[in-house]
């Protein structure tokens, strides 16, 4: 587990005190085993024993002397004062200005890292964060029962003399950079606690976004409750606690670390989860899962949603820069100078026998792009962007599983459930039919959008061919390229590849749509069933 904390140092007295504290003997001196020599550290003979001081630095005159480290920091600040001759901008003369940042980087004892490895993780982390243009000192402490680094870096750039700006996304960059280097050394990574963590975003959302999970359970219970009492009992079976004593209904998950209950109105502005609206839905239900099966059926539906993917692509071995027990790091390039890596967790991967990986992503999965040379370029990527970058590098076709297929499949399961139990002359069945027809309409709209994209790319491909192969491009060609804002030197293979991917997605969706309509022709089936109505036990 890697934890990072940052403290600002705003005057020279505090800077000197901090340097003395992090480099103190009790915390940083360990016996030298003699098995390896490391030029990063200094060695001292104490009571006949050679001791290694776990202090390293960057662009410092003497790391063994805390006074020299302090003077190196101050000397650079004095150079800035002499260069600009502006007291207002002087870090040394204004206590409100930040002289240095103090980072604490802690590791779990379970990581089984050596002090030297921990120091190296810290060194690589701060080098990447600062671009190697800022002085820093790192002290690895061994006195607390767990290893941790204290990193102090000067806020003045040695080359440009400009200040390091701790901005809104800097702490996030530090966290992700620290995790990357720690993971490569085998450390366990701190599980994401906030929405901006990228590797376990989807799992995090289900685990910690209580509103999302409560709505999932309520939507399921709405379809499988007969009345208020039945609903209350099944909600309890699904670990959903309700309080109806106040003005609003409140919900709390008893199997999650949810501290405060959530009001129904915060789940839906239209009041979908208020008791009155819920009871309106219960009134149309005639056949539902009974309480003995409710949790099992909910878990089945949830598992199908979690296993669903939207994008699938092969990642070749040469695209993988590092392989760890929990993820792979892949190389990504944007343009000429934006090169970096992205970590993809093992839960999204299948490892193939030939050394390649098959990645299963969703369009709205989040990942974090790390540029080791320019940390200011670090940013989030969506699954769509990541998979396009990977596929463009290796030429693999992206297989897209359109989300409309999963929605149609779910409605078919509901239809089968009602049809098997002969509940076809009811409000419940008609409501399901309406939802099915609405979904078919949305599916047809998606097909039209895919058709439009293919037609658009066909025009662009033709225009590029005319521009790149012809002597004098036609006016139509120039108009199409200008409107599309396409680089006229674009590789036509990329356009053909994207067209092929869209055609595969469209064919799969069209095939699924047509098969469902063929197998479940509602107009004919309903007319037959309405003439022979049946009634069965409502609880299954």
Short mmCIF file of C-alpha atoms in Angstrom, two decimals:
data_model
loop_
_atom_site.label_atom_id
_atom_site.label_comp_id
_atom_site.label_asym_id
_atom_site.label_seq_id
_atom_site.Cartn_x
_atom_site.Cartn_y
_atom_site.Cartn_z
CA UNK A 1 0.00 0.00 0.00
CA UNK A 2 1.51 3.33 -1.05
CA UNK A 3 0.30 6.51 0.63
CA UNK A 4 1.40 10.02 -0.31
CA UNK A 5 1.07 13.22 1.71
CA UNK A 6 2.34 16.71 0.88
CA UNK A 7 3.39 19.60 3.17
CA UNK A 8 4.36 23.10 2.00
CA UNK A 9 7.46 24.76 3.46
CA UNK A 10 7.19 28.56 3.44
CA UNK A 11 10.22 29.99 5.27
CA UNK A 12 13.91 29.24 5.54
CA UNK A 13 13.77 28.35 9.24
CA UNK A 14 11.18 25.63 8.58
CA UNK A 15 13.19 24.42 5.57
CA UNK A 16 16.31 23.91 7.67
CA UNK A 17 14.34 22.23 10.43
CA UNK A 18 12.66 19.88 7.93
CA UNK A 19 15.96 18.85 6.29
CA UNK A 20 17.53 18.16 9.70
CA UNK A 21 14.50 16.14 10.75
CA UNK A 22 14.27 13.86 7.70
CA UNK A 23 18.04 13.12 7.62
CA UNK A 24 18.47 12.40 11.37
CA UNK A 25 20.64 9.44 12.34
CA UNK A 26 18.02 7.48 14.28
CA UNK A 27 15.70 7.26 11.27
CA UNK A 28 18.12 6.83 8.36
CA UNK A 29 21.21 4.88 9.49
CA UNK A 30 21.32 1.12 8.90
CA UNK A 31 24.21 -1.35 9.10
CA UNK A 32 25.94 -1.89 5.77
CA UNK A 33 25.81 -5.55 4.76
CA UNK A 34 28.73 -5.19 2.40
CA UNK A 35 26.84 -7.14 -0.25
CA UNK A 36 26.45 -4.13 -2.49
CA UNK A 37 27.84 -0.66 -2.83
CA UNK A 38 25.62 2.18 -3.85
CA UNK A 39 26.98 5.57 -4.90
CA UNK A 40 23.65 7.17 -4.06
CA UNK A 41 24.27 6.92 -0.32
CA UNK A 42 27.00 7.99 2.08
CA UNK A 43 28.75 5.58 4.50
CA UNK A 44 29.99 6.26 8.02
CA UNK A 45 32.03 4.32 10.56
CA UNK A 46 30.24 4.35 13.92
CA UNK A 47 31.61 2.32 16.84
CA UNK A 48 33.53 0.09 14.46
CA UNK A 49 30.45 -0.65 12.32
CA UNK A 50 30.06 0.64 8.75
CA UNK A 51 26.65 2.34 8.54
CA UNK A 52 24.75 3.37 5.44
CA UNK A 53 22.79 6.63 5.52
CA UNK A 54 19.57 6.21 3.53
CA UNK A 55 19.68 9.74 2.13
CA UNK A 56 20.02 10.50 -1.57
CA UNK A 57 19.54 13.62 -3.64
CA UNK A 58 19.59 15.35 -6.99
CA UNK A 59 21.92 18.21 -7.95
CA UNK A 60 23.16 18.65 -4.38
CA UNK A 61 26.80 19.25 -3.41
CA UNK A 62 26.99 16.91 -0.39
CA UNK A 63 24.07 14.73 0.75
CA UNK A 64 25.90 13.65 3.92
CA UNK A 65 25.76 17.17 5.39
CA UNK A 66 22.32 18.67 6.13
CA UNK A 67 23.78 22.17 6.29
CA UNK A 68 25.16 21.77 2.77
CA UNK A 69 21.77 20.53 1.52
CA UNK A 70 20.06 23.55 3.05
CA UNK A 71 22.66 25.94 1.60
CA UNK A 72 22.23 24.41 -1.88
CA UNK A 73 18.48 25.14 -1.70
CA UNK A 74 19.01 28.69 -0.45
CA UNK A 75 21.78 29.48 -2.94
CA UNK A 76 19.45 28.75 -5.84
CA UNK A 77 16.84 31.06 -4.31
CA UNK A 78 19.48 33.78 -3.98
CA UNK A 79 20.37 33.35 -7.65
CA UNK A 80 16.73 34.03 -8.56
CA UNK A 81 16.72 37.16 -6.38
CA UNK A 82 19.88 38.41 -8.07
CA UNK A 83 18.54 37.64 -11.55
CA UNK A 84 15.12 39.26 -11.17
CA UNK A 85 16.01 41.87 -8.52
CA UNK A 86 12.38 41.83 -7.38
CA UNK A 87 11.63 41.54 -3.67
CA UNK A 88 7.97 40.80 -4.33
CA UNK A 89 8.93 37.59 -6.15
CA UNK A 90 11.58 36.56 -3.63
CA UNK A 91 10.89 33.27 -1.86
CA UNK A 92 13.43 34.10 0.84
CA UNK A 93 11.91 37.49 1.71
CA UNK A 94 8.22 36.51 1.67
CA UNK A 95 6.88 33.96 4.13
CA UNK A 96 3.75 33.44 2.02
CA UNK A 97 5.76 32.00 -0.86
CA UNK A 98 6.55 28.28 -0.96
CA UNK A 99 10.27 27.45 -0.77
CA UNK A 100 9.90 23.69 -1.02
CA UNK A 101 7.41 20.84 -1.05
CA UNK A 102 7.75 18.03 1.50
CA UNK A 103 6.31 14.71 0.29
CA UNK A 104 5.80 11.71 2.57
CA UNK A 105 5.56 8.40 0.72
CA UNK A 106 4.66 5.41 2.92
CA UNK A 107 4.74 1.67 2.20
CA UNK A 108 3.12 -1.35 3.78
CA UNK A 109 5.34 -3.91 5.60
CA UNK A 110 3.58 -6.53 3.45
CA UNK A 111 5.32 -5.13 0.38
CA UNK A 112 8.62 -6.78 1.46
CA UNK A 113 10.70 -4.01 -0.08
CA UNK A 114 14.25 -3.17 0.97
CA UNK A 115 15.09 0.35 2.22
CA UNK A 116 17.21 0.83 -0.89
CA UNK A 117 14.28 -0.09 -3.16
CA UNK A 118 11.98 2.29 -1.30
CA UNK A 119 14.50 5.11 -1.72
CA UNK A 120 14.79 4.33 -5.44
CA UNK A 121 10.99 4.38 -5.83
CA UNK A 122 11.00 7.83 -4.24
CA UNK A 123 13.83 9.02 -6.47
CA UNK A 124 12.09 7.87 -9.65
CA UNK A 125 8.79 9.35 -8.49
CA UNK A 126 10.14 12.84 -7.84
CA UNK A 127 12.32 12.82 -10.97
CA UNK A 128 9.25 12.13 -13.09
CA UNK A 129 7.06 14.59 -11.21
CA UNK A 130 9.55 17.46 -11.56
CA UNK A 131 11.18 16.55 -14.88
CA UNK A 132 14.61 16.36 -13.19
CA UNK A 133 15.03 20.16 -13.16
CA UNK A 134 14.51 20.72 -9.44
CA UNK A 135 16.86 19.96 -6.53
CA UNK A 136 15.61 17.35 -4.11
CA UNK A 137 16.68 15.28 -1.12
CA UNK A 138 15.16 11.88 -0.18
CA UNK A 139 15.47 10.27 3.23
CA UNK A 140 14.14 6.74 3.78
CA UNK A 141 13.05 6.15 7.38
CA UNK A 142 13.26 2.74 9.05
CA UNK A 143 12.23 3.73 12.61
CA UNK A 144 8.42 3.41 12.49
CA UNK A 145 7.83 -0.27 11.77
CA UNK A 146 7.13 0.51 8.13
CA UNK A 147 9.33 2.04 5.45
CA UNK A 148 8.57 5.54 4.25
CA UNK A 149 10.27 8.28 2.27
CA UNK A 150 10.55 11.96 3.13
CA UNK A 151 11.15 13.92 -0.08
CA UNK A 152 11.86 17.64 -0.07
CA UNK A 153 12.24 19.38 -3.42
CA UNK A 154 13.10 22.98 -4.19
CA UNK A 155 10.31 24.91 -5.92
CA UNK A 156 12.80 26.77 -8.14
CA UNK A 157 13.64 25.31 -11.55
CA UNK A 158 17.42 25.18 -12.02
CA UNK A 159 17.17 25.86 -15.76
CA UNK A 160 14.34 28.35 -16.20
CA UNK A 161 14.41 29.79 -12.63
CA UNK A 162 10.61 29.54 -12.70
CA UNK A 163 8.54 28.24 -9.81
CA UNK A 164 7.05 24.76 -9.60
CA UNK A 165 3.30 25.32 -9.46
CA UNK A 166 1.34 22.94 -7.27
CA UNK A 167 -1.90 22.96 -9.25
CA UNK A 168 -5.25 21.22 -9.04
CA UNK A 169 -4.04 18.02 -10.74
CA UNK A 170 -0.53 17.85 -9.23
CA UNK A 171 -1.52 15.71 -6.24
CA UNK A 172 -3.27 13.32 -8.64
CA UNK A 173 -0.14 13.17 -10.82
CA UNK A 174 1.99 12.44 -7.77
CA UNK A 175 -0.37 9.66 -6.66
CA UNK A 176 -0.38 7.98 -10.08
CA UNK A 177 3.38 8.35 -10.66
CA UNK A 178 4.11 7.00 -7.18
CA UNK A 179 1.79 4.03 -7.76
CA UNK A 180 3.40 3.23 -11.12
CA UNK A 181 6.95 3.00 -9.78
CA UNK A 182 5.87 1.26 -6.58
CA UNK A 183 3.92 -1.35 -8.53
CA UNK A 184 6.90 -2.06 -10.78
CA UNK A 185 8.89 -2.92 -7.65
CA UNK A 186 6.12 -5.22 -6.40
CA UNK A 187 4.41 -2.93 -3.89
CA UNK A 188 0.68 -3.24 -3.34
CA UNK A 189 -1.20 -0.25 -4.69
CA UNK A 190 -3.64 1.68 -2.53
CA UNK A 191 -7.18 0.89 -3.69
CA UNK A 192 -8.87 3.93 -5.25
CA UNK A 193 -11.08 5.90 -2.88
CA UNK A 194 -12.08 8.69 -5.19
CA UNK A 195 -13.73 8.91 -8.60
CA UNK A 196 -10.50 10.04 -10.28
CA UNK A 197 -8.68 6.75 -9.74
CA UNK A 198 -8.38 5.01 -13.06
CA UNK A 199 -7.45 1.32 -12.74
CA UNK A 200 -10.52 0.04 -10.88
CA UNK A 201 -12.99 2.72 -11.93
CA UNK A 202 -15.88 0.44 -12.85
CA UNK A 203 -15.47 -1.78 -9.79
CA UNK A 204 -15.04 1.30 -7.59
CA UNK A 205 -18.27 2.81 -8.90
CA UNK A 206 -20.27 -0.29 -7.99
CA UNK A 207 -18.55 -0.66 -4.63
CA UNK A 208 -18.59 2.93 -3.39
CA UNK A 209 -21.09 4.91 -5.42
CA UNK A 210 -24.01 4.08 -3.18
CA UNK A 211 -26.60 5.95 -5.25
CA UNK A 212 -25.73 3.86 -8.31
CA UNK A 213 -25.99 0.56 -6.43
CA UNK A 214 -29.21 1.54 -4.61
CA UNK A 215 -30.85 2.45 -7.92
CA UNK A 216 -29.76 -0.89 -9.43
CA UNK A 217 -31.43 -2.80 -6.58
CA UNK A 218 -34.56 -0.65 -6.61
CA UNK A 219 -34.99 -1.04 -10.37
CA UNK A 220 -34.79 -4.82 -9.93
CA UNK A 221 -37.23 -4.83 -7.00
CA UNK A 222 -39.74 -2.69 -8.92
CA UNK A 223 -40.09 -5.51 -11.44
CA UNK A 224 -40.28 -8.26 -8.82
CA UNK A 225 -42.52 -7.01 -6.01
CA UNK A 226 -46.30 -7.41 -5.75
CA UNK A 227 -47.10 -4.88 -3.04
CA UNK A 228 -45.54 -2.72 -0.33
CA UNK A 229 -45.08 -5.56 2.16
CA UNK A 230 -43.52 -7.83 -0.47
CA UNK A 231 -41.22 -4.97 -1.48
CA UNK A 232 -40.06 -4.34 2.10
CA UNK A 233 -39.27 -8.01 2.65
CA UNK A 234 -37.33 -8.35 -0.61
CA UNK A 235 -35.46 -5.09 -0.02
CA UNK A 236 -34.25 -6.52 3.28
CA UNK A 237 -33.19 -9.71 1.50
CA UNK A 238 -31.12 -7.55 -0.89
CA UNK A 239 -29.45 -5.75 2.08
CA UNK A 240 -31.36 -2.54 1.36
CA UNK A 241 -32.59 -0.78 4.50
CA UNK A 242 -35.57 1.59 4.17
CA UNK A 243 -36.96 4.25 6.49
CA UNK A 244 -40.49 5.52 5.73
CA UNK A 245 -41.05 7.36 9.02
CA UNK A 246 -40.16 10.82 7.68
CA UNK A 247 -41.36 13.07 4.91
CA UNK A 248 -39.16 11.26 2.40
CA UNK A 249 -38.22 7.62 2.02
CA UNK A 250 -34.53 7.01 2.74
CA UNK A 251 -32.35 4.10 1.66
CA UNK A 252 -29.12 2.64 3.03
CA UNK A 253 -27.05 -0.37 1.92
CA UNK A 254 -26.29 -2.63 4.87
CA UNK A 255 -23.62 -4.61 3.02
CA UNK A 256 -21.60 -1.49 2.09
CA UNK A 257 -19.75 1.08 4.26
CA UNK A 258 -22.47 3.67 3.67
CA UNK A 259 -22.69 6.01 6.66
CA UNK A 260 -25.63 8.27 5.80
CA UNK A 261 -28.97 7.21 4.29
CA UNK A 262 -29.96 8.66 0.90
CA UNK A 263 -33.35 10.27 0.23
CA UNK A 264 -35.48 9.00 -2.63
CA UNK A 265 -35.61 12.47 -4.23
CA UNK A 266 -31.81 12.52 -4.60
CA UNK A 267 -32.06 9.28 -6.59
CA UNK A 268 -34.65 10.60 -9.02
CA UNK A 269 -35.90 14.14 -9.56
CA UNK A 270 -39.15 12.68 -10.91
CA UNK A 271 -39.80 10.81 -7.67
CA UNK A 272 -39.36 7.41 -9.32
CA UNK A 273 -38.31 5.80 -6.02
CA UNK A 274 -40.93 7.32 -3.76
CA UNK A 275 -43.49 4.89 -2.30
CA UNK A 276 -46.37 6.16 -4.41
CA UNK A 277 -44.50 5.65 -7.69
CA UNK A 278 -43.21 2.28 -6.55
CA UNK A 279 -46.71 1.09 -5.66
CA UNK A 280 -48.00 2.19 -9.06
CA UNK A 281 -45.48 -0.19 -10.60
CA UNK A 282 -46.23 -3.02 -8.14
CA UNK A 283 -49.90 -2.83 -9.16
CA UNK A 284 -49.14 -4.02 -12.68
CA UNK A 285 -46.95 -6.96 -11.63
CA UNK A 286 -48.59 -10.38 -11.76
CA UNK A 287 -45.61 -12.75 -11.77
CA UNK A 288 -42.37 -12.09 -9.87
CA UNK A 289 -39.46 -13.93 -8.26
CA UNK A 290 -40.26 -15.03 -4.73
CA UNK A 291 -38.19 -13.98 -1.73
CA UNK A 292 -36.26 -17.26 -1.66
CA UNK A 293 -34.81 -16.57 -5.12
CA UNK A 294 -34.68 -12.76 -5.17
CA UNK A 295 -31.03 -12.38 -4.10
CA UNK A 296 -29.80 -15.16 -6.37
CA UNK A 297 -31.60 -13.66 -9.40
CA UNK A 298 -30.33 -10.16 -8.63
CA UNK A 299 -26.74 -11.41 -8.37
CA UNK A 300 -27.14 -13.18 -11.73
CA UNK A 301 -28.35 -9.99 -13.41
CA UNK A 302 -25.61 -7.94 -11.75
CA UNK A 303 -22.92 -10.41 -12.84
CA UNK A 304 -24.07 -10.18 -16.47
CA UNK A 305 -23.81 -6.39 -16.38
CA UNK A 306 -20.35 -6.44 -14.81
CA UNK A 307 -19.05 -8.99 -17.32
CA UNK A 308 -20.36 -7.02 -20.27
CA UNK A 309 -17.84 -5.16 -22.43
CA UNK A 310 -18.16 -2.75 -25.31
CA UNK A 311 -14.69 -2.82 -26.91
CA UNK A 312 -12.31 -5.71 -27.56
CA UNK A 313 -8.82 -5.55 -29.03
CA UNK A 314 -5.56 -7.54 -29.04
CA UNK A 315 -2.47 -5.99 -27.42
CA UNK A 316 0.79 -7.30 -28.88
CA UNK A 317 3.75 -8.17 -26.59
CA UNK A 318 5.88 -5.34 -27.98
CA UNK A 319 3.27 -2.81 -26.84
CA UNK A 320 3.71 -3.89 -23.19
CA UNK A 321 6.46 -2.01 -21.36
CA UNK A 322 5.98 -3.75 -18.01
CA UNK A 323 4.08 -6.77 -16.74
CA UNK A 324 3.16 -6.94 -13.03
CA UNK A 325 1.00 -9.47 -11.13
CA UNK A 326 -1.95 -7.08 -11.25
CA UNK A 327 -1.65 -5.15 -14.52
CA UNK A 328 0.22 -4.40 -17.73
CA UNK A 329 1.72 -1.04 -18.65
CA UNK A 330 1.35 -0.15 -22.33
CA UNK A 331 3.07 2.51 -24.37
CA UNK A 332 0.90 5.25 -25.90
CA UNK A 333 1.92 8.05 -28.30
CA UNK A 334 0.04 11.25 -29.11
CA UNK A 335 1.82 13.13 -31.87
CA UNK A 336 5.60 13.58 -31.82
CA UNK A 337 6.35 14.53 -28.22
CA UNK A 338 3.50 13.13 -26.14
CA UNK A 339 4.72 9.68 -25.25
CA UNK A 340 3.83 7.83 -22.08
CA UNK A 341 2.31 4.76 -20.48
CA UNK A 342 -1.09 3.61 -19.28
CA UNK A 343 -1.78 0.85 -16.76
CA UNK A 344 -4.53 -1.67 -17.61
CA UNK A 345 -5.67 -3.90 -14.70
CA UNK A 346 -5.76 -7.67 -15.00
CA UNK A 347 -9.55 -7.76 -14.54
CA UNK A 348 -9.83 -6.29 -18.05
CA UNK A 349 -7.37 -8.70 -19.66
CA UNK A 350 -6.99 -12.26 -20.91
CA UNK A 351 -3.37 -13.40 -21.28
CA UNK A 352 -2.89 -15.44 -24.45
CA UNK A 353 -0.45 -18.28 -25.06
CA UNK A 354 1.49 -16.32 -27.70
CA UNK A 355 2.34 -13.57 -25.20
CA UNK A 356 -0.32 -11.15 -26.38
CA UNK A 357 -3.27 -9.90 -24.34
CA UNK A 358 -6.95 -9.47 -25.18
CA UNK A 359 -8.38 -6.32 -23.59
CA UNK A 360 -12.09 -5.96 -22.80
CA UNK A 361 -13.00 -2.34 -22.15
CA UNK A 362 -16.00 -0.11 -21.86
CA UNK A 363 -16.11 3.25 -23.59
CA UNK A 364 -16.43 5.14 -20.30
CA UNK A 365 -13.76 3.22 -18.36
CA UNK A 366 -11.10 5.66 -17.13
CA UNK A 367 -7.31 5.25 -17.31
CA UNK A 368 -4.44 7.57 -16.51
CA UNK A 369 -1.81 8.59 -19.08
CA UNK A 370 1.64 9.20 -17.57
CA UNK A 371 4.34 11.05 -19.53
CA UNK A 372 7.62 10.38 -17.71
CA UNK A 373 9.35 13.39 -19.33
CA UNK A 374 6.52 15.93 -19.10
CA UNK A 375 4.28 15.33 -16.09
CA UNK A 376 2.19 18.40 -17.01
CA UNK A 377 0.81 16.29 -19.88
CA UNK A 378 -0.54 13.59 -17.54
CA UNK A 379 -4.27 13.21 -17.88
CA UNK A 380 -7.23 10.84 -17.85
CA UNK A 381 -8.12 8.80 -20.93
CA UNK A 382 -11.43 7.18 -21.68
CA UNK A 383 -11.57 3.56 -22.79
CA UNK A 384 -12.51 4.70 -26.31
CA UNK A 385 -9.35 6.80 -26.69
CA UNK A 386 -7.07 4.17 -25.17
CA UNK A 387 -8.26 1.32 -27.34
CA UNK A 388 -8.08 3.43 -30.52
CA UNK A 389 -4.47 4.31 -29.70
CA UNK A 390 -3.55 0.67 -29.08
CA UNK A 391 -5.27 -0.52 -32.25
CA UNK A 392 -3.75 2.21 -34.42
CA UNK A 393 -0.26 1.14 -33.29
CA UNK A 394 -0.62 -2.57 -34.04
CA UNK A 395 -3.21 -2.46 -36.84
CA UNK A 396 -5.62 -4.74 -34.97
CA UNK A 397 -9.34 -4.34 -35.65
CA UNK A 398 -11.41 -3.14 -32.67
CA UNK A 399 -14.44 -5.34 -32.08
CA UNK A 400 -17.28 -3.27 -30.63
CA UNK A 401 -20.15 -4.90 -28.78
CA UNK A 402 -22.92 -2.34 -29.10
CA UNK A 403 -24.64 -1.76 -25.76
CA UNK A 404 -28.04 -1.94 -27.44
CA UNK A 405 -27.53 -5.72 -27.79
CA UNK A 406 -27.26 -6.19 -24.02
CA UNK A 407 -30.41 -4.12 -23.49
CA UNK A 408 -32.33 -6.18 -26.05
CA UNK A 409 -31.08 -9.41 -24.47
CA UNK A 410 -32.29 -8.29 -21.05
CA UNK A 411 -35.76 -7.52 -22.38
CA UNK A 412 -35.90 -10.89 -24.11
CA UNK A 413 -35.15 -12.59 -20.78
CA UNK A 414 -38.00 -10.67 -19.18
CA UNK A 415 -40.31 -11.66 -22.02
CA UNK A 416 -39.36 -15.31 -21.63
CA UNK A 417 -39.99 -15.15 -17.90
CA UNK A 418 -43.53 -13.86 -18.46
CA UNK A 419 -44.26 -16.10 -21.46
CA UNK A 420 -43.13 -19.28 -19.70
CA UNK A 421 -45.51 -18.49 -16.87
CA UNK A 422 -48.29 -17.59 -19.34
CA UNK A 423 -48.69 -14.04 -18.04
CA UNK A 424 -49.50 -12.46 -21.40
CA UNK A 425 -52.81 -10.76 -20.79
CA UNK A 426 -51.72 -8.27 -18.18
CA UNK A 427 -50.48 -4.75 -17.59
CA UNK A 428 -47.11 -6.22 -16.67
CA UNK A 429 -46.77 -7.84 -20.08
CA UNK A 430 -47.99 -4.75 -21.96
CA UNK A 431 -45.59 -2.52 -20.02
CA UNK A 432 -42.74 -4.86 -20.94
CA UNK A 433 -43.90 -4.83 -24.57
CA UNK A 434 -43.83 -1.02 -24.65
CA UNK A 435 -40.30 -0.99 -23.27
CA UNK A 436 -39.27 -3.57 -25.86
CA UNK A 437 -40.69 -1.51 -28.73
CA UNK A 438 -38.99 1.62 -27.37
CA UNK A 439 -35.70 -0.27 -27.22
CA UNK A 440 -36.17 -1.47 -30.79
CA UNK A 441 -36.64 2.13 -31.85
CA UNK A 442 -33.46 3.19 -30.06
CA UNK A 443 -31.64 0.29 -31.68
CA UNK A 444 -32.84 1.35 -35.12
CA UNK A 445 -31.64 4.90 -34.38
CA UNK A 446 -28.22 3.50 -33.46
CA UNK A 447 -28.13 1.56 -36.73
CA UNK A 448 -28.93 4.76 -38.62
CA UNK A 449 -26.11 6.55 -36.79
CA UNK A 450 -23.66 3.78 -37.71
CA UNK A 451 -24.83 3.96 -41.32
CA UNK A 452 -24.26 7.71 -41.31
CA UNK A 453 -20.72 7.28 -39.92
CA UNK A 454 -19.84 4.72 -42.58
CA UNK A 455 -21.27 6.94 -45.34
CA UNK A 456 -19.31 9.92 -43.98
CA UNK A 457 -16.04 7.94 -43.86
CA UNK A 458 -16.68 6.63 -47.37
CA UNK A 459 -16.76 10.21 -48.65
CA UNK A 460 -13.63 11.12 -46.70
CA UNK A 461 -11.78 8.06 -48.02
CA UNK A 462 -12.73 8.93 -51.59
CA UNK A 463 -11.66 12.54 -51.10
CA UNK A 464 -8.32 11.53 -49.58
CA UNK A 465 -7.69 9.14 -52.46
CA UNK A 466 -8.42 11.88 -54.99
CA UNK A 467 -6.22 14.40 -53.15
CA UNK A 468 -3.27 12.06 -52.60
CA UNK A 469 -3.31 10.27 -55.96
CA UNK A 470 -4.66 12.87 -58.37
CA UNK A 471 -2.76 15.73 -59.93
CA UNK A 472 -5.45 18.34 -59.33
CA UNK A 473 -8.02 17.58 -56.59
CA UNK A 474 -11.62 18.39 -57.49
CA UNK A 475 -13.63 21.12 -55.78
CA UNK A 476 -15.82 18.48 -54.16
CA UNK A 477 -12.73 16.76 -52.73
CA UNK A 478 -11.45 20.00 -51.21
CA UNK A 479 -14.89 20.85 -49.82
CA UNK A 480 -15.24 17.43 -48.14
CA UNK A 481 -11.75 17.58 -46.61
CA UNK A 482 -12.22 21.14 -45.38
CA UNK A 483 -15.58 20.34 -43.82
CA UNK A 484 -14.25 17.16 -42.20
CA UNK A 485 -11.12 18.98 -40.99
CA UNK A 486 -9.06 15.93 -41.94
CA UNK A 487 -5.28 16.09 -42.25
CA UNK A 488 -4.69 15.69 -45.99
CA UNK A 489 -1.69 13.43 -45.28
CA UNK A 490 -3.78 10.97 -43.22
CA UNK A 491 -2.98 7.32 -43.89
CA UNK A 492 -5.96 5.94 -45.81
CA UNK A 493 -5.43 2.56 -44.14
CA UNK A 494 -6.64 4.09 -40.86
CA UNK A 495 -9.87 5.26 -42.51
CA UNK A 496 -10.45 1.82 -44.06
CA UNK A 497 -9.75 0.19 -40.71
CA UNK A 498 -12.29 2.39 -38.92
CA UNK A 499 -14.88 1.70 -41.62
CA UNK A 500 -14.34 -2.04 -41.22
CA UNK A 501 -14.77 -1.76 -37.44
CA UNK A 502 -18.04 0.17 -37.84
CA UNK A 503 -19.31 -2.34 -40.38
CA UNK A 504 -18.56 -5.26 -38.02
CA UNK A 505 -20.36 -3.47 -35.17
CA UNK A 506 -23.33 -2.66 -37.39
CA UNK A 507 -23.63 -6.20 -38.75
CA UNK A 508 -23.57 -7.70 -35.25
CA UNK A 509 -26.23 -5.29 -34.01
CA UNK A 510 -28.41 -5.73 -37.09
CA UNK A 511 -28.17 -9.53 -36.83
CA UNK A 512 -29.09 -9.50 -33.13
CA UNK A 513 -31.95 -7.08 -33.74
CA UNK A 514 -33.43 -9.04 -36.64
CA UNK A 515 -33.14 -12.39 -34.84
CA UNK A 516 -34.97 -11.06 -31.80
CA UNK A 517 -37.74 -9.56 -33.92
CA UNK A 518 -38.06 -12.82 -35.85
CA UNK A 519 -38.18 -14.98 -32.71
CA UNK A 520 -40.44 -12.63 -30.77
CA UNK A 521 -42.95 -11.19 -33.18
CA UNK A 522 -45.08 -9.37 -30.69
CA UNK A 523 -47.91 -8.38 -32.98
CA UNK A 524 -48.66 -12.01 -33.85
CA UNK A 525 -47.85 -13.54 -30.46
CA UNK A 526 -49.87 -11.01 -28.50
CA UNK A 527 -52.93 -11.39 -30.65
CA UNK A 528 -52.85 -15.16 -30.07
CA UNK A 529 -52.19 -14.95 -26.34
CA UNK A 530 -54.85 -12.32 -25.69
CA UNK A 531 -57.48 -14.74 -27.06
CA UNK A 532 -56.39 -17.42 -24.57
CA UNK A 533 -55.64 -15.59 -21.32
CA UNK A 534 -54.15 -17.56 -18.42
CA UNK A 535 -53.53 -16.83 -14.77
CA UNK A 536 -50.79 -18.45 -12.72
CA UNK A 537 -49.22 -18.28 -9.27
CA UNK A 538 -47.75 -14.76 -9.02
CA UNK A 539 -44.79 -15.75 -6.84
CA UNK A 540 -42.13 -17.87 -8.53
#
